[in-house]
mmCIF file of C-alpha atoms in Angstrom:
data_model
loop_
_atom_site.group_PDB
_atom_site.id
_atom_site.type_symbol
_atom_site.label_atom_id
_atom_site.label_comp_id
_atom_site.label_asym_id
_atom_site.label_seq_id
_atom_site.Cartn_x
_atom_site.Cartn_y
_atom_site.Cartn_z
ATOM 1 C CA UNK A 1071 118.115 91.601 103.164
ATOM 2 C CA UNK A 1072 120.770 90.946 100.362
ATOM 3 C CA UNK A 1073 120.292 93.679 98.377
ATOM 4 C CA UNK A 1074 120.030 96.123 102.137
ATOM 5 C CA UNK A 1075 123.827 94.408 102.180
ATOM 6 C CA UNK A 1076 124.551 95.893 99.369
ATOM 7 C CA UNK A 1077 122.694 99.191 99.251
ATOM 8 C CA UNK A 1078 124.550 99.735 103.057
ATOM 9 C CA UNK A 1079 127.511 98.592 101.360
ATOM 10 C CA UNK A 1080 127.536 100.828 98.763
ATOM 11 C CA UNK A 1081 126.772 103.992 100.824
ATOM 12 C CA UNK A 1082 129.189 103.686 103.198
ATOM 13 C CA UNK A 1083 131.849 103.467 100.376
ATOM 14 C CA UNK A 1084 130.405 106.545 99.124
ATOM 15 C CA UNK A 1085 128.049 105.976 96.068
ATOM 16 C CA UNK A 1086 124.969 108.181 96.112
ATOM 17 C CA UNK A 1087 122.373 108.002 98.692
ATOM 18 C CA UNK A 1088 120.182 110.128 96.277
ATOM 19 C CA UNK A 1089 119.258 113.030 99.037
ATOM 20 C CA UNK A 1090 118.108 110.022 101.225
ATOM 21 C CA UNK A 1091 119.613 110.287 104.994
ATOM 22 C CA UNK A 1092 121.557 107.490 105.655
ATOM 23 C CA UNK A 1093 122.816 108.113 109.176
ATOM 24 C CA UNK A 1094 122.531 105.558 111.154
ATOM 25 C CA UNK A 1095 121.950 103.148 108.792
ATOM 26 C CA UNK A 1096 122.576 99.792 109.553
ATOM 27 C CA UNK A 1097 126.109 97.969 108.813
ATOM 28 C CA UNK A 1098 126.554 96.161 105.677
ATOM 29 C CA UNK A 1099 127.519 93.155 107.973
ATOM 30 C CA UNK A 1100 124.113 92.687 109.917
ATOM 31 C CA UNK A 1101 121.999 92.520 106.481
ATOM 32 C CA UNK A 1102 124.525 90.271 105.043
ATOM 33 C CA UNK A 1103 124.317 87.958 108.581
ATOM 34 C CA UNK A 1104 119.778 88.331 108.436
ATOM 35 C CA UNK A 1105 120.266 87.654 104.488
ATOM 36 C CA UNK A 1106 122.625 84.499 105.433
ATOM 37 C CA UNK A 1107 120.181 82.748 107.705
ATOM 38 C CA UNK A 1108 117.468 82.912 105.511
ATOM 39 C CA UNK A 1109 119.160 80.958 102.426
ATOM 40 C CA UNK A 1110 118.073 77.616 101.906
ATOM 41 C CA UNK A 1111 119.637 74.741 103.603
ATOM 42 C CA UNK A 1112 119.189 72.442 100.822
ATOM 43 C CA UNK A 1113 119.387 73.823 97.058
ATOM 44 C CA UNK A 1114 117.722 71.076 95.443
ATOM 45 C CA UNK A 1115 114.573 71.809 97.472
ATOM 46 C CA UNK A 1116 114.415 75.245 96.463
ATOM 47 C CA UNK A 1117 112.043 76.361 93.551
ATOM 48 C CA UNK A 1118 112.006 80.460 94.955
ATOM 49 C CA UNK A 1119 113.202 82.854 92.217
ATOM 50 C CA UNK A 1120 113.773 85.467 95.042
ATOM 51 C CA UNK A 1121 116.858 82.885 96.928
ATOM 52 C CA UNK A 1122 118.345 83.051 92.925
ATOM 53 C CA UNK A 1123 118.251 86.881 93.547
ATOM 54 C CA UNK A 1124 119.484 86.516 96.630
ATOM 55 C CA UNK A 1125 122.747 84.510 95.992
ATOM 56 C CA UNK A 1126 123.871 87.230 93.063
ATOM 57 C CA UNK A 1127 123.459 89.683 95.526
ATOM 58 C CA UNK A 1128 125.239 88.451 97.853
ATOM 59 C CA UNK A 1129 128.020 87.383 95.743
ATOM 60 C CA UNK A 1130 127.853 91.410 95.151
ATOM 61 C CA UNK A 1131 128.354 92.292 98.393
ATOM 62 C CA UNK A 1132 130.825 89.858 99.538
ATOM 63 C CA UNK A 1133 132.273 91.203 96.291
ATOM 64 C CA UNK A 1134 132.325 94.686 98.121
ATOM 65 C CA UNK A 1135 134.109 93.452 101.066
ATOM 66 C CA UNK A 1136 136.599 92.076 99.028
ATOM 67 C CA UNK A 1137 135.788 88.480 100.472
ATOM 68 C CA UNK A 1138 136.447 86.856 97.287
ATOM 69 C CA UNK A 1139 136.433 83.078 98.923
ATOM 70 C CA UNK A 1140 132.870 84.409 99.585
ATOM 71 C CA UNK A 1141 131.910 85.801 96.322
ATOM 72 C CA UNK A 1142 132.843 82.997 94.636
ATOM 73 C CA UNK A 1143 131.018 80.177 96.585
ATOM 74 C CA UNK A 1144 127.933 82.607 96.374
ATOM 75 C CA UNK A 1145 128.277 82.510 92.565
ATOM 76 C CA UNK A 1146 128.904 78.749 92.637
ATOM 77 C CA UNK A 1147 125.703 78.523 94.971
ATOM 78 C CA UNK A 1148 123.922 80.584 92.090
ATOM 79 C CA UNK A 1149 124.305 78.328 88.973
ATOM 80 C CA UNK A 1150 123.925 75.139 91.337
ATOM 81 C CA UNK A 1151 120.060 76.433 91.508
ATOM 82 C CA UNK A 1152 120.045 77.366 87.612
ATOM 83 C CA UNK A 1153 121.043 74.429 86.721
ATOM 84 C CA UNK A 1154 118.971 72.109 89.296
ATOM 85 C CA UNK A 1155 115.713 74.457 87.646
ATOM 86 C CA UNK A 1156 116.698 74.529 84.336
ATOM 87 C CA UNK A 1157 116.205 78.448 84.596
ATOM 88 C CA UNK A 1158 118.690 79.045 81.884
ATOM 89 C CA UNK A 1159 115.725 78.373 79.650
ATOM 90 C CA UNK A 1160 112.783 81.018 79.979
ATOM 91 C CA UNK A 1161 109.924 79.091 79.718
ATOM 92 C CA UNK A 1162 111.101 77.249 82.773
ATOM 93 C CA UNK A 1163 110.451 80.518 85.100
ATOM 94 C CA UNK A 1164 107.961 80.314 87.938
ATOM 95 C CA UNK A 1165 104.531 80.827 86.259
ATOM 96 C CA UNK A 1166 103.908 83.280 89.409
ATOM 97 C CA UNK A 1167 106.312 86.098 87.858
ATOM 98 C CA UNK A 1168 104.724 89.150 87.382
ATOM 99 C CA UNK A 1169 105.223 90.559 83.859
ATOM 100 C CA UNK A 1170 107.462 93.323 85.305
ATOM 101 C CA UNK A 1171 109.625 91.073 86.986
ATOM 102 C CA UNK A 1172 109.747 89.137 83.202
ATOM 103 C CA UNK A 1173 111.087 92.481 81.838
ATOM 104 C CA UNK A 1174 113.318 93.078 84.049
ATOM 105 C CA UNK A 1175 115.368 89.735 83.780
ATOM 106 C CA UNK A 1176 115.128 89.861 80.328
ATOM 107 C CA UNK A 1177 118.107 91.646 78.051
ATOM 108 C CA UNK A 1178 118.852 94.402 77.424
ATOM 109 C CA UNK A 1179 122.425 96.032 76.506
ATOM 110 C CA UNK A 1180 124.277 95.160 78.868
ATOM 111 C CA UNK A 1181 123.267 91.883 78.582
ATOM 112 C CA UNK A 1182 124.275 90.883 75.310
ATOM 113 C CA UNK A 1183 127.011 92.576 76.409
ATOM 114 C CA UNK A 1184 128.105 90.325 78.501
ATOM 115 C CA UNK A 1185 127.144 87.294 76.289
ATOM 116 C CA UNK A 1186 129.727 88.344 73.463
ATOM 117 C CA UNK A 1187 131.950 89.040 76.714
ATOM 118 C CA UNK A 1188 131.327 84.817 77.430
ATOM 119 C CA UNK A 1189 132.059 83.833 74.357
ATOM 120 C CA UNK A 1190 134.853 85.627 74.080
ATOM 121 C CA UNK A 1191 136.228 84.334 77.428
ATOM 122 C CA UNK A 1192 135.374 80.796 76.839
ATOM 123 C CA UNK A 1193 137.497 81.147 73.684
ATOM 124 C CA UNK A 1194 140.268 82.822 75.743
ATOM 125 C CA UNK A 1195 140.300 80.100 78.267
ATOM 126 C CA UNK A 1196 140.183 77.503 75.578
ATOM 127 C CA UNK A 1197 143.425 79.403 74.037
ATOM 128 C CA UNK A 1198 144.832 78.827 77.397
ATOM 129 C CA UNK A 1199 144.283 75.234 78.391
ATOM 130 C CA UNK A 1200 146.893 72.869 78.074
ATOM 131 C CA UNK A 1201 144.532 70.020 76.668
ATOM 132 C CA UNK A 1202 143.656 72.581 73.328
ATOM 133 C CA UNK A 1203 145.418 70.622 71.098
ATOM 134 C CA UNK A 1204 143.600 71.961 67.955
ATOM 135 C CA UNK A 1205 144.940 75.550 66.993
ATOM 136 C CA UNK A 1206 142.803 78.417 66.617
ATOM 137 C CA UNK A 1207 142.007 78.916 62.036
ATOM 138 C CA UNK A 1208 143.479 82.110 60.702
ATOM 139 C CA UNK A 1209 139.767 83.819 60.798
ATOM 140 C CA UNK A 1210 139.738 84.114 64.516
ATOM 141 C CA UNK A 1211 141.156 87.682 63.892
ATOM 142 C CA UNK A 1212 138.163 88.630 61.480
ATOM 143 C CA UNK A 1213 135.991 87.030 64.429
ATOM 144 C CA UNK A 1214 137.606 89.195 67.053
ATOM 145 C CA UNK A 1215 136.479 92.133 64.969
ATOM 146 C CA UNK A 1216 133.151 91.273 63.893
ATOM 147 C CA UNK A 1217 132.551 90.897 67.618
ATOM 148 C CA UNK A 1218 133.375 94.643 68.120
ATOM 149 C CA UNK A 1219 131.754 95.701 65.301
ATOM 150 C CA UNK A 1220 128.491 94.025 66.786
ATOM 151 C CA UNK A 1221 129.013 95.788 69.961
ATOM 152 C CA UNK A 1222 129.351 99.167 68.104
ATOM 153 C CA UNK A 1223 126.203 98.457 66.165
ATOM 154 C CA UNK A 1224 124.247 97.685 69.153
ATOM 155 C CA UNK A 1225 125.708 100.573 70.748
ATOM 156 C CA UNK A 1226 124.672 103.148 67.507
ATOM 157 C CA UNK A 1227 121.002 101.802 68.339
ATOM 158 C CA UNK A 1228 121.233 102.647 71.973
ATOM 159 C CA UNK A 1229 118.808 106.183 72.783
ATOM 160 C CA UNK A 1230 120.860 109.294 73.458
ATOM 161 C CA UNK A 1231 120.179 109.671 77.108
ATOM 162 C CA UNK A 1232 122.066 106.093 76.915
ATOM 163 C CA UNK A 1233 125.025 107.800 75.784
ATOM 164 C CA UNK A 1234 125.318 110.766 77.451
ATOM 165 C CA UNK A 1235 127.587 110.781 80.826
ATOM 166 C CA UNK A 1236 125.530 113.580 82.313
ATOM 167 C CA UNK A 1237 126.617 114.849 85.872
ATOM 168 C CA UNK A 1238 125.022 114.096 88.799
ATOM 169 C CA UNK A 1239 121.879 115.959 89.994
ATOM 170 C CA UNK A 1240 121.164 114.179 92.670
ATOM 171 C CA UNK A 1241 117.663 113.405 91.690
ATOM 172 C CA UNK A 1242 117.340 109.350 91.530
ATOM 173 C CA UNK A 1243 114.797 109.801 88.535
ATOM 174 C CA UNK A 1244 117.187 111.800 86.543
ATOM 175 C CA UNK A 1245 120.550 109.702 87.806
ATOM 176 C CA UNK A 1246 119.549 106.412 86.766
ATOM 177 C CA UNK A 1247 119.894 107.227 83.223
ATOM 178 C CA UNK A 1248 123.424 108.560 83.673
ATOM 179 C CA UNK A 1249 124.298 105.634 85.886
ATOM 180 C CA UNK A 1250 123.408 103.355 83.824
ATOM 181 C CA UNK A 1251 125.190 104.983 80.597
ATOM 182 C CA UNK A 1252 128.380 104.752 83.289
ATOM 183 C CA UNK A 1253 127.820 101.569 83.627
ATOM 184 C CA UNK A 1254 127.704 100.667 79.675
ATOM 185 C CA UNK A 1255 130.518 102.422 79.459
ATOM 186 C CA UNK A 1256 132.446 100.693 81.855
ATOM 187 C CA UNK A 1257 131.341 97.476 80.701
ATOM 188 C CA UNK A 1258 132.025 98.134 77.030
ATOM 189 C CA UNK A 1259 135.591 98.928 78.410
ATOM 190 C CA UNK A 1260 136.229 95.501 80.388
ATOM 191 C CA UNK A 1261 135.125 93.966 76.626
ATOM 192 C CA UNK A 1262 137.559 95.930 74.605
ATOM 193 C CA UNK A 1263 140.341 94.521 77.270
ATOM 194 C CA UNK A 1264 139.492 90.744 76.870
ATOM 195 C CA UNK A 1265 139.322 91.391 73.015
ATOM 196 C CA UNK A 1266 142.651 92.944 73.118
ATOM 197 C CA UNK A 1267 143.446 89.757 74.719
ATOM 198 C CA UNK A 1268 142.840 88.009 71.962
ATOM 199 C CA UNK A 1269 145.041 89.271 69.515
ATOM 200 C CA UNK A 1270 148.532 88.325 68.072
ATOM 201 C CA UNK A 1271 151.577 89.599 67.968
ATOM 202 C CA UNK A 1272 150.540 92.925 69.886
ATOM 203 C CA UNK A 1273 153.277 95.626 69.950
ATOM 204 C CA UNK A 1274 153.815 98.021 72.922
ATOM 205 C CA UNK A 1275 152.082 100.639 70.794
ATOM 206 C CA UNK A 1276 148.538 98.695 70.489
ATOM 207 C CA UNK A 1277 148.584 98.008 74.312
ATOM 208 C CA UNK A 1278 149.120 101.250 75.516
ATOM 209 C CA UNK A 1279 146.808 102.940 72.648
ATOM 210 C CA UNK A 1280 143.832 100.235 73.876
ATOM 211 C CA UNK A 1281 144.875 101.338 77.886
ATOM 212 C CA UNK A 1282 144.947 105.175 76.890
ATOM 213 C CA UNK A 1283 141.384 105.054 75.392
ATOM 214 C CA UNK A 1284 139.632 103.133 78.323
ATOM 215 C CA UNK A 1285 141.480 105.398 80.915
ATOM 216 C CA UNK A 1286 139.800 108.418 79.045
ATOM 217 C CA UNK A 1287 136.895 106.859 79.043
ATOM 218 C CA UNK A 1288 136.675 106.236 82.781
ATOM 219 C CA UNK A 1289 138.260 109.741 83.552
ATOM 220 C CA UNK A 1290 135.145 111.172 81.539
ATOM 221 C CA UNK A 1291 132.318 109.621 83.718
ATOM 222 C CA UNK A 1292 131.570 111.700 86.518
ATOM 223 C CA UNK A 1293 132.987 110.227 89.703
ATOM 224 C CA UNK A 1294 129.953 109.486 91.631
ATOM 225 C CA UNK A 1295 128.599 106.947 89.083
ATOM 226 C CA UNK A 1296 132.174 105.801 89.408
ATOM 227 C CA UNK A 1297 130.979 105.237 93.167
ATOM 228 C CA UNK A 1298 128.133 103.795 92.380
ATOM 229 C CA UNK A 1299 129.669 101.237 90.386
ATOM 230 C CA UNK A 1300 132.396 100.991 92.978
ATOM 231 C CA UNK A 1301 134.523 98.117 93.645
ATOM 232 C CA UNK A 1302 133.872 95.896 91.126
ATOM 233 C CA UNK A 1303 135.066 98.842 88.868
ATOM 234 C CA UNK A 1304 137.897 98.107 90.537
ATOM 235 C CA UNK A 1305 138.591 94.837 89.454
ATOM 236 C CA UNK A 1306 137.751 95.956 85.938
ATOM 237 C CA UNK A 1307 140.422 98.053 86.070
ATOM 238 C CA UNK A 1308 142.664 95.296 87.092
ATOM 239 C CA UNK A 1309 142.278 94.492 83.625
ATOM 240 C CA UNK A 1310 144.388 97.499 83.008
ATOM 241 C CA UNK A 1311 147.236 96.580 85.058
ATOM 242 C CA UNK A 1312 147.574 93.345 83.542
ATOM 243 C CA UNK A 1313 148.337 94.663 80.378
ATOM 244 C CA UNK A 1314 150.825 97.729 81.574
ATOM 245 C CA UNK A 1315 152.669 94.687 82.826
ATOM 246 C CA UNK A 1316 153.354 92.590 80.287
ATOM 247 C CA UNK A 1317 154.357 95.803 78.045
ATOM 248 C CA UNK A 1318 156.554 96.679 81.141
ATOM 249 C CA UNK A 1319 158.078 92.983 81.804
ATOM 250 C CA UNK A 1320 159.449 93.312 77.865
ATOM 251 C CA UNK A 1321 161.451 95.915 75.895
ATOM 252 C CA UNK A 1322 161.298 99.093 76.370
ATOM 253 C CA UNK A 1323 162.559 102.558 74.390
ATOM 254 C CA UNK A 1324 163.263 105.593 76.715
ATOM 255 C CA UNK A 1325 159.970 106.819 74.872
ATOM 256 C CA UNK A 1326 157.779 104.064 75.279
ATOM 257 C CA UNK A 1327 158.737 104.338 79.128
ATOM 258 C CA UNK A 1328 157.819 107.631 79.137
ATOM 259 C CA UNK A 1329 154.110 106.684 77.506
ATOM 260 C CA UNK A 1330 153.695 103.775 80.355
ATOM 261 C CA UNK A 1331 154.699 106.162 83.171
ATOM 262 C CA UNK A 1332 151.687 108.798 82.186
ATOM 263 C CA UNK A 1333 149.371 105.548 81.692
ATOM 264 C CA UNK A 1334 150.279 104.335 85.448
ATOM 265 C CA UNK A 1335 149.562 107.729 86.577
ATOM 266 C CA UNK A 1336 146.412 108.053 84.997
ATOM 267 C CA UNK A 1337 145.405 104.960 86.809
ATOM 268 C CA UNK A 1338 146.452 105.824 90.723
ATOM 269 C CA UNK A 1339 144.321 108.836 90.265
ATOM 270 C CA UNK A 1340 141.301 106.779 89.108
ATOM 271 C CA UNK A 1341 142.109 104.583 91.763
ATOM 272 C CA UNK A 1342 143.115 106.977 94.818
ATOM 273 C CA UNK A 1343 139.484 108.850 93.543
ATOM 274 C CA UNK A 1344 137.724 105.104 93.846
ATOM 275 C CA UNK A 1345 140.091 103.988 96.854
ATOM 276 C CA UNK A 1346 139.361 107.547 99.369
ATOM 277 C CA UNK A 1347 135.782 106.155 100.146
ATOM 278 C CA UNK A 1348 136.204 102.155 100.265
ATOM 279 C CA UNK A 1349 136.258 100.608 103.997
ATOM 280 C CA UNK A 1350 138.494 97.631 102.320
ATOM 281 C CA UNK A 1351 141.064 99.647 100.303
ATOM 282 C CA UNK A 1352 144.345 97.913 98.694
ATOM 283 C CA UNK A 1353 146.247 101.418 98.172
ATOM 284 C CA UNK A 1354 146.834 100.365 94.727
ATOM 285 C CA UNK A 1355 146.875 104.399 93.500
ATOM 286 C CA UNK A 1356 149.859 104.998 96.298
ATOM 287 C CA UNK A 1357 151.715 101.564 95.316
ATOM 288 C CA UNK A 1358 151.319 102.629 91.160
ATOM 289 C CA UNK A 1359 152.846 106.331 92.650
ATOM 290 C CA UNK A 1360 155.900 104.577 94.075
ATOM 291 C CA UNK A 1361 156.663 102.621 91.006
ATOM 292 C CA UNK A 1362 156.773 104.982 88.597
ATOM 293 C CA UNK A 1363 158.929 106.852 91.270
ATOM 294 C CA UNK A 1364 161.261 103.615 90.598
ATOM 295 C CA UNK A 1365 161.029 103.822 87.269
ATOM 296 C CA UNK A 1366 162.204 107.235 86.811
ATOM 297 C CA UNK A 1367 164.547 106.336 89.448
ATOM 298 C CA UNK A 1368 165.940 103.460 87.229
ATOM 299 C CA UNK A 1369 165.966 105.626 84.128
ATOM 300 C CA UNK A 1370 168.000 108.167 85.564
ATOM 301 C CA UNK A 1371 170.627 106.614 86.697
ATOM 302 C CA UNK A 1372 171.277 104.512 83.576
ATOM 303 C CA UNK A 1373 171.782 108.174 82.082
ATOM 304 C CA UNK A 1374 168.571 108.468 80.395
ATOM 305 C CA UNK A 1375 165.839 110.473 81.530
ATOM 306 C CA UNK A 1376 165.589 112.990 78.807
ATOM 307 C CA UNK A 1377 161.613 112.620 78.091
ATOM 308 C CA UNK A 1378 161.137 112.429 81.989
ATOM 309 C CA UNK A 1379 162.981 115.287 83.069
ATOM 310 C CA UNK A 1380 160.576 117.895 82.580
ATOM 311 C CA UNK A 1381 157.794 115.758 84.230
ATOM 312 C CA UNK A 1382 156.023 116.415 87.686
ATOM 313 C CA UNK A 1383 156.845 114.420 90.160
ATOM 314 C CA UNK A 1384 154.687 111.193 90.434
ATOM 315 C CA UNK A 1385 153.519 113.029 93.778
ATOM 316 C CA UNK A 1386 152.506 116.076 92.330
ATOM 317 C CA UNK A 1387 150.274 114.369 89.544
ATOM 318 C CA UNK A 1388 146.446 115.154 90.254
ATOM 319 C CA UNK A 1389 143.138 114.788 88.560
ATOM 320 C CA UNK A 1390 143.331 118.028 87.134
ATOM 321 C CA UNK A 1391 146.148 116.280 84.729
ATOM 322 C CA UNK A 1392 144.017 113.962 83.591
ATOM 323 C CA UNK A 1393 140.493 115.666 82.560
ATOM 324 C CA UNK A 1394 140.317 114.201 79.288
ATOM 325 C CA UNK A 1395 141.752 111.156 79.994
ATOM 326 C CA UNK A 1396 145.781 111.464 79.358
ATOM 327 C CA UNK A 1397 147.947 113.423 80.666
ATOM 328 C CA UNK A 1398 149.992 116.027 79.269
ATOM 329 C CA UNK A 1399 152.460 113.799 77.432
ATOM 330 C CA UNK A 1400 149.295 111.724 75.329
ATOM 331 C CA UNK A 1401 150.158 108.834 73.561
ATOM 332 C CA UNK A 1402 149.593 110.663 70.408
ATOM 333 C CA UNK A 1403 152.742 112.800 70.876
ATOM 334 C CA UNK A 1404 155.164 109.624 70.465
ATOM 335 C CA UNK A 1405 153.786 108.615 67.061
ATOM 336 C CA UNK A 1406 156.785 109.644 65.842
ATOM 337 C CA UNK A 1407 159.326 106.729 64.826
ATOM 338 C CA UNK A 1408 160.998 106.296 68.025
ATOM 339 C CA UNK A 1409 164.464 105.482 67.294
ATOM 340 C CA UNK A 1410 166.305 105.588 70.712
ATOM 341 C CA UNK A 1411 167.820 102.194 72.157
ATOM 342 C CA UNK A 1412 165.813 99.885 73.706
ATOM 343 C CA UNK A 1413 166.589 98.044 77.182
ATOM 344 C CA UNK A 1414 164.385 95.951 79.658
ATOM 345 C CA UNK A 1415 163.595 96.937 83.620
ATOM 346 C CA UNK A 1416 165.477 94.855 85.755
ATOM 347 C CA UNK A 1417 163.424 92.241 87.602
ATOM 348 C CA UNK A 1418 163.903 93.466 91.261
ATOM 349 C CA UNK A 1419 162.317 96.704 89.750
ATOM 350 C CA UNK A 1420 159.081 94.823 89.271
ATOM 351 C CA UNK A 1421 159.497 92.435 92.102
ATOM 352 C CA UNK A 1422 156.340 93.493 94.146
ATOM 353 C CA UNK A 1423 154.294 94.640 90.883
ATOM 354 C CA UNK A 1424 151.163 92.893 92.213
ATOM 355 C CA UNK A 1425 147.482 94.201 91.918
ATOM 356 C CA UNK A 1426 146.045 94.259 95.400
ATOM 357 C CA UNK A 1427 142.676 93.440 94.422
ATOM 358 C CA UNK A 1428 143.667 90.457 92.190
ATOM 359 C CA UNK A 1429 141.483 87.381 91.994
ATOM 360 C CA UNK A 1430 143.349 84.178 92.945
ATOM 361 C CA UNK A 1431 141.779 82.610 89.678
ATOM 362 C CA UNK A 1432 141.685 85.433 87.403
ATOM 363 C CA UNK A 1433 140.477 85.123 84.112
ATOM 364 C CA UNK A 1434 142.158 87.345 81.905
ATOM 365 C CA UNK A 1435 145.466 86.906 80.879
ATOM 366 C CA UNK A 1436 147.269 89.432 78.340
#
C-alpha cells in the first residue's frame, strides 16, 4: 500500500505511467490511509523487513505531499526499527530473504553515493555545532577532494547505458536505464553542493561556476525523468538557492549581478517545468521571476544597468534559453577581470528571499 502511495503520487504529479492507463486510479491519500493502518503499533515487536520498507516509503510520499512533519517522523520511525534489529549489520537480515531481495538492498552507486554524501554531512554538521571546540587540520581541503575524486572514479567504472541521459521512449524496459542515469546524475549534483559547502574562503566566482554546472546538468536530463524523480528533486535544488543567496546577501560588481540574474533564471524554468504538474506547488519559478525583476529594478535606478540592458525581460525567459544549461550570457563570458565598483543589495530587496519548499531543519548551510 506504501509504495501504491507513492506510485499514485507520482502519476498524478506527472512522472511516467509507462503506457499504463491510470484513469481512475486511486488517490495518493487512500493508499497512504490503508498503508497507515497496517503499521505496527509497537516497533519493538516488529521483526518484518516489509514494515522497514514500508516506513521509507512512506516517508517518500509524505515527502511528495510536502508534509514534512510527516516525512520526518516516518524516517525517525525507520531507524527506531534498524536500530531495535540491528539491521545496519547484514548478517542480521531475516534468514527468510530471498536472494533477490539480498541484491537489491545491497549497494550499488548510488549507494556509496550517499555514504561519502554522510560523511561529508556529519563533518559539515560537526563544522557547525557550537560544542566543536577542536578545529578542523589544514588537510580537510585535500580530504574534500579526494572525496570527489572517489566519486569520479566510481563514476568512470559505471557501464555506458549508466551514463547516457537517453530520452524517453516510453517503454519501462528501456526507461529504467535512463531513469536511473537521471537519477545518478542528480544525486552526484546534491554531492558536489554539500562539498562546495565545505570549502574556505569561496569567492562569488566558485559559487556561481559550481551552480552553473549543476543547472546544466539538470537542464540536460530529459524532463520526464525529471518527473519521475519529482519533488524531492526539488528540495535538491534548494541546495541551489542556498548558495545564490549567500553570494547575493554579500558584494556584488554590476557583472557578477548580471551572472546571478541568468543563474536565477535558469532555475524558475527548471522549477516552473517541475512545479506545472505538482498538486502541492510553492511557485518558487514565479517568486525567482519577480526577484530578478527587483534586481534589475534596483540596478537601474542606481544608474547601472549596462550588462542588463540588452537582456529579455525575466518574463520573456523560456526553456529554449537554457538548452545547454546557461543562458545566453554563460558564466564563461565574465572571466574577464571585472573591474567595475562593487556595492551590496539593500536588505528590503531580499526581505522575502525564502525557498518555499525549505525544510524547517535543513541540513546544508553554505
Amino acid at each position: 500500500m506504501a509504495a501504491c502511495a507513492l506510485a499514485s503520487a507520482r502519476v498524478r504529479d506527472g512522472a511516467p505511467s509507462g503506457g499504463q492507463d491510470v484513469v481512475g486510479i486511486m488517490p495518493a491519500q487512500m493508499f497512504f490511509a490503508a498503508a497507515e493502518e497496517a503499521l505496527p503499533k509497537d516497533l519493538l515487536q516488529c521483526q518484518d523487513f516489509d514494515y522497514l520498507r514500508g516506513l521509507a516509503l512512506l516517508a517518500l510520499a509524505s515527502l511528495q505531499d510536502a508534509r514534512i512533519g510527516a516525512m520526518q517522523m516516518y524516517i525517525g520511525h525507520y531507524f527506531t526499527m534498524l536500530a531495535i534489529n540491528q539491521w545496519h549489520d547484514e548478517s542480521n537480515w531475516p534468514t527468510g530473504l530471498h536472494p533477490t531481495e539480498r541484491e537489491e538492498l545491497g549497494w550499488n552507486f548510488t549507494t556509496d553515493l550517499y555514504r561519502i554524501l554522510e560523511h561529508n554531512l556529519s563533518r559539515l554538521r560537526t563544522r557547525s555545532s557550537r560544542f566543536h571546540l577542536v578545529a578542523e587540520s589544514v588537510s580537510t581541503p585535500s580530504l574534500n577532494v579526494s572525496s570527489q575524486d572517489r566519486v569520479n572514479e566510481l563514476y568512470m567504472t559505471l557501464p555506458p547505458i549508466f551514463k547516457q541521459l537517453q530520452p524517453a521512449t516510453g517503454d519501462p524496459a528501456k526507461d529504467i536505464y535512463g531513469f536511473q542515469a537521471a537519477n545518478i546524475q542528480a544525486t552526484m549534483a546534491l554531492l558536489k553542493m554539500v562539498s562546495l559547502s565545505l570549502e574556505a574562503d569561496l569567492d562569488v566566482e566558485r559559487k556561481c561556476s559550481v551552480v552553473s554546472d549543476i543547472l546544466a546538468t539538470f537542464h540536460q536530463v530529459p524532463k520526464p525523468y525529471l518527473r519521475a524523480i519529482s519533488a524531492p528533486l526539488i528540495y535538491h535544488i534548494g541546495g541551489i538557492g542556498t548558495i545564490l543567496g549567500s553570494v547575493m546577501e554579500g558584494p556584488l560588481s554590476e557583472s557578477s549581478c548580471c551572472v546571478v540574474r541568468d543563474l536565477l533564471l535558469s532555475m524558475a524554468v527548471l522549477l516552473e517545468s517541475l512545479e506545472a504538474c505538482l498538486h502541492r506547488s510553492g511557485g518558487a519559478g514565479q517568486r525567482l521571476r519577480s526577484l530578478v525583476a527587483r534586481i534589475e529594478e534596483y540596478i537601474g535606478s542606481r544608474g547601472g544597468g549596462r550588462a542588463t540592458q540588452a537582456q529579455q525581460h525575466p518574463a520573456d525567459i523560456s526553456a529554449s534559453d537554457f538548452r545547454e544549461g546557461t543562458s545566453k550570457n554563460s558564466w564563461d563570458e565574465t572571466a574577464v577581470p571585472d573591474l567595475s565598483a562593487q556595492f551590496q543589495l539593500p536588505d528590503e530587496l531580499l526581505q522575502d528571499w525564502t525557498w518555499p519548499f525549505a525544510m524547517s531543519n535543513s541540513y546544508l548551510s553554505f
